Amino acid sequence: MHRRTRETLIKTGFQATAITSLAVLTLIMVFLFMEGLPTFSFVSVKSFLFGLDWYPTDAERPDYGVLPLITASAAVTAVSSVLAIPLGVMSAVYLSEIASPRVRAVAKPVIEMLASLPSVVIGFFGMVVMAPFLQDFLDIPVGLNLFNAALMLAFMSVPTIASVSEDAIYAVPRELKEASLALGATRLETICRVTIPAALSGIGTAVILGMSRAIGETMVVLMVAGGAAVIPDSIFGPVRPMPASIAAEMAEAPFRSNHYYALFAIAMVLFLVTLGFNILADYISHKHRQAGTATL
Amino acid sequence: MSAQTSAVAADPAKVPALSLRRSCGRDARRKANEWIAFMLLRGAVLIVAAALAVIVGFLIKNGLSAISWSFLVEAPRNNMTEGGVWPCIVGTLLLSLGAMAVALPLGVASAIYLHEYARPGTFMRIVRLGVNNLAGVPSVVFGLFGLALFVTAMKLGVSLAAGWLTLGVLCLPVVIGTAEEALRNVPATYREASLALGGTKWQTIWRVVLPSALPGILTGSILGVGRAAGETAAIMFTAAVFYTPKMPTSIFSDVMALPYHIYVLATAGTEIEKTRPIQYGTALVLIALVLGMNLAAILLRAWLQKRQKG
């Protein structure tokens, strides 16, 4: 009896600890809302989300419109996805289906190392190496711009996309591929028509997670995107995505001033967007379970 | 293309000698297509590898000349335009190790629950959703959360303690993920043997499962330390400062940190061009630290896998 009570207590202890993550997530939400919601006492939700001007420090008539920041985040994420999705998925296909074990043993750690590079280092590289290079090479006025930031972000989301897709491709049942090969399809035809369709939900999850990482990434866009809070007119224009605005301005915003609240409100938007992306990824991977023999 | 070929092949009436040659040509084309596609795929991996090589290469090429013994062990001088990065190295090590001290017990316990105790069901699904979504929270949001909760509400101020807690919860999903993987790699027969000998669930976990999962958990925690060491946005409002002449004396001291130092020198310093060598040097020290830890974790994992197979 004594022994059983102890076991139950231990189990309950672990159960309680396991809730930590969820509790932290809830706390994050609570604190963001607590510090962010007062924003809407001095600016309406509509003019906050759709306002075109972000001049929070203007002494006479401050403006709190974050549309340029949201557009910037969306644009940077979109451009970086265009670069990162093909690279990531192709790398995953190569690693899981084509590479010999020896190549795999080298290439996989390389991708993991790229994932582990601190974002500030990638941002620094974009600033001191890529920006002058782009400026000279493409003959554009500023090297710190949307494209440069998207390029750097792409290198940060490729590892995420590659490793999650690889798991998905790896999990495709062998019988499916063997059946296709036995019917006379080449390896490429098997990959394109059997393996990838079967792993599509996993690849979709990978893409969403990669994009979510790009939206939330801070240091790269802070250092490389150029910092102008305007809606970009070209892909080589300077922009100021949401995380960059928060990181750059928080240090200067007086404690619990309107500016401070507005920055928390931006973080709220950012949090909800990434939360949405992650729930979507979770939904896809549960709803469309990895294709087994039954679904094809 | 394959549909046509297989249709031809499947219908024996349509495979006289004449079309055999045609299908040979088609096969050659299929082979050529495959070759081209595989080259493209290989190219994608090469681009990724090249990106890593170029970034690390540039930093080594430009940073190596800045690195010297005195750069590593001296404090910054003269408005941070001269001197070394010793306080930043200490700060980064303290921050990342402390963060792991927070994340490791919580993360391993969560993983034990998820892998050893939990049965599939709504509760487990919710816990997992929490972990997955925590992993997706942007680091700047963690920074603001730390500012609102640890720095302001708990009155810790901009301090090591606030940084530890912020980075600790940031690393939690990484630790949970790797610890779960380590638990998964413990053969079920170990558990069954222990239970068959009359061990309770907890005795089995404590004496059998955890010892054999320990190296895997260790690998994960090294990765977590690496992650915490490179993190910038989460510490810029909670623990790190521009410049402080004092070394940390208590858990309520603010500190300098390598990533924040790079950011400050590269963007806000008074003499950005003049301090370029210091920036490169600091970046090199940081990636040496982070990549060194990752390499150690990767080698440890490879060694473990080999041992398990052998």
PDB file of N, CA and C in Angstrom, chain B residues 104 108 182-183 186 208-221 300 304 307:
ATOM      1  N   LEU B 104      16.912  21.712 -17.738  1.00  0.00           N
ATOM      2  CA  LEU B 104      17.178  20.277 -17.732  1.00  0.00           C
ATOM      3  C   LEU B 104      16.235  19.491 -16.808  1.00  0.00           C
ATOM      4  N   VAL B 108      13.575  17.102 -18.614  1.00  0.00           N
ATOM      5  CA  VAL B 108      13.707  15.650 -18.480  1.00  0.00           C
ATOM      6  C   VAL B 108      12.469  15.082 -17.789  1.00  0.00           C
ATOM      7  N   ALA B 182      15.953  10.216 -26.383  1.00  0.00           N
ATOM      8  CA  ALA B 182      16.860   9.346 -25.632  1.00  0.00           C
ATOM      9  C   ALA B 182      16.084   8.230 -24.940  1.00  0.00           C
ATOM     10  N   LEU B 183      14.917   8.567 -24.393  1.00  0.00           N
ATOM     11  CA  LEU B 183      14.101   7.553 -23.719  1.00  0.00           C
ATOM     12  C   LEU B 183      13.581   6.521 -24.716  1.00  0.00           C
ATOM     13  N   VAL B 186      15.836   3.630 -25.473  1.00  0.00           N
ATOM     14  CA  VAL B 186      16.076   2.578 -24.477  1.00  0.00           C
ATOM     15  C   VAL B 186      15.174   1.392 -24.831  1.00  0.00           C
ATOM     16  N   VAL B 208      16.975   1.858 -14.204  1.00  0.00           N
ATOM     17  CA  VAL B 208      17.233   1.185 -15.478  1.00  0.00           C
ATOM     18  C   VAL B 208      17.143   2.142 -16.670  1.00  0.00           C
ATOM     19  N   VAL B 209      15.994   2.822 -16.772  1.00  0.00           N
ATOM     20  CA  VAL B 209      15.764   3.630 -17.973  1.00  0.00           C
ATOM     21  C   VAL B 209      16.677   4.853 -18.003  1.00  0.00           C
ATOM     22  N   LEU B 210      16.676   5.620 -16.894  1.00  0.00           N
ATOM     23  CA  LEU B 210      17.465   6.854 -16.892  1.00  0.00           C
ATOM     24  C   LEU B 210      18.959   6.608 -17.106  1.00  0.00           C
ATOM     25  N   PRO B 211      19.573   5.624 -16.402  1.00  0.00           N
ATOM     26  CA  PRO B 211      21.006   5.421 -16.649  1.00  0.00           C
ATOM     27  C   PRO B 211      21.323   5.120 -18.107  1.00  0.00           C
ATOM     28  N   SER B 212      20.461   4.328 -18.766  1.00  0.00           N
ATOM     29  CA  SER B 212      20.817   4.030 -20.155  1.00  0.00           C
ATOM     30  C   SER B 212      20.437   5.166 -21.098  1.00  0.00           C
ATOM     31  N   ALA B 213      19.547   6.065 -20.660  1.00  0.00           N
ATOM     32  CA  ALA B 213      19.208   7.206 -21.514  1.00  0.00           C
ATOM     33  C   ALA B 213      20.133   8.392 -21.261  1.00  0.00           C
ATOM     34  N   LEU B 214      20.941   8.291 -20.197  1.00  0.00           N
ATOM     35  CA  LEU B 214      21.723   9.444 -19.759  1.00  0.00           C
ATOM     36  C   LEU B 214      22.603  10.062 -20.857  1.00  0.00           C
ATOM     37  N   PRO B 215      23.374   9.234 -21.599  1.00  0.00           N
ATOM     38  CA  PRO B 215      24.218   9.856 -22.626  1.00  0.00           C
ATOM     39  C   PRO B 215      23.411  10.633 -23.653  1.00  0.00           C
ATOM     40  N   GLY B 216      22.251  10.093 -24.033  1.00  0.00           N
ATOM     41  CA  GLY B 216      21.400  10.791 -24.995  1.00  0.00           C
ATOM     42  C   GLY B 216      20.891  12.102 -24.431  1.00  0.00           C
ATOM     43  N   ILE B 217      20.526  12.069 -23.146  1.00  0.00           N
ATOM     44  CA  ILE B 217      20.047  13.293 -22.498  1.00  0.00           C
ATOM     45  C   ILE B 217      21.172  14.322 -22.436  1.00  0.00           C
ATOM     46  N   LEU B 218      22.370  13.821 -22.184  1.00  0.00           N
ATOM     47  CA  LEU B 218      23.543  14.693 -22.144  1.00  0.00           C
ATOM     48  C   LEU B 218      23.744  15.402 -23.489  1.00  0.00           C
ATOM     49  N   THR B 219      23.639  14.614 -24.573  1.00  0.00           N
ATOM     50  CA  THR B 219      23.748  15.192 -25.913  1.00  0.00           C
ATOM     51  C   THR B 219      22.754  16.334 -26.081  1.00  0.00           C
ATOM     52  N   GLY B 220      21.532  16.068 -25.664  1.00  0.00           N
ATOM     53  CA  GLY B 220      20.495  17.075 -25.800  1.00  0.00           C
ATOM     54  C   GLY B 220      20.794  18.318 -25.001  1.00  0.00           C
ATOM     55  N   SER B 221      21.340  18.119 -23.807  1.00  0.00           N
ATOM     56  CA  SER B 221      21.582  19.312 -22.996  1.00  0.00           C
ATOM     57  C   SER B 221      22.751  20.128 -23.544  1.00  0.00           C
ATOM     58  N   LEU B 300      29.252  12.768 -29.976  1.00  0.00           N
ATOM     59  CA  LEU B 300      28.772  11.928 -28.885  1.00  0.00           C
ATOM     60  C   LEU B 300      27.633  11.034 -29.365  1.00  0.00           C
ATOM     61  N   LEU B 304      27.481   7.007 -29.697  1.00  0.00           N
ATOM     62  CA  LEU B 304      26.440   6.247 -29.000  1.00  0.00           C
ATOM     63  C   LEU B 304      25.735   5.283 -29.937  1.00  0.00           C
ATOM     64  N   ARG B 307      27.844   2.396 -30.602  1.00  0.00           N
ATOM     65  CA  ARG B 307      27.930   1.490 -29.480  1.00  0.00           C
ATOM     66  C   ARG B 307      26.664   0.639 -29.373  1.00  0.00           C
TER      67      ARG B 307
END
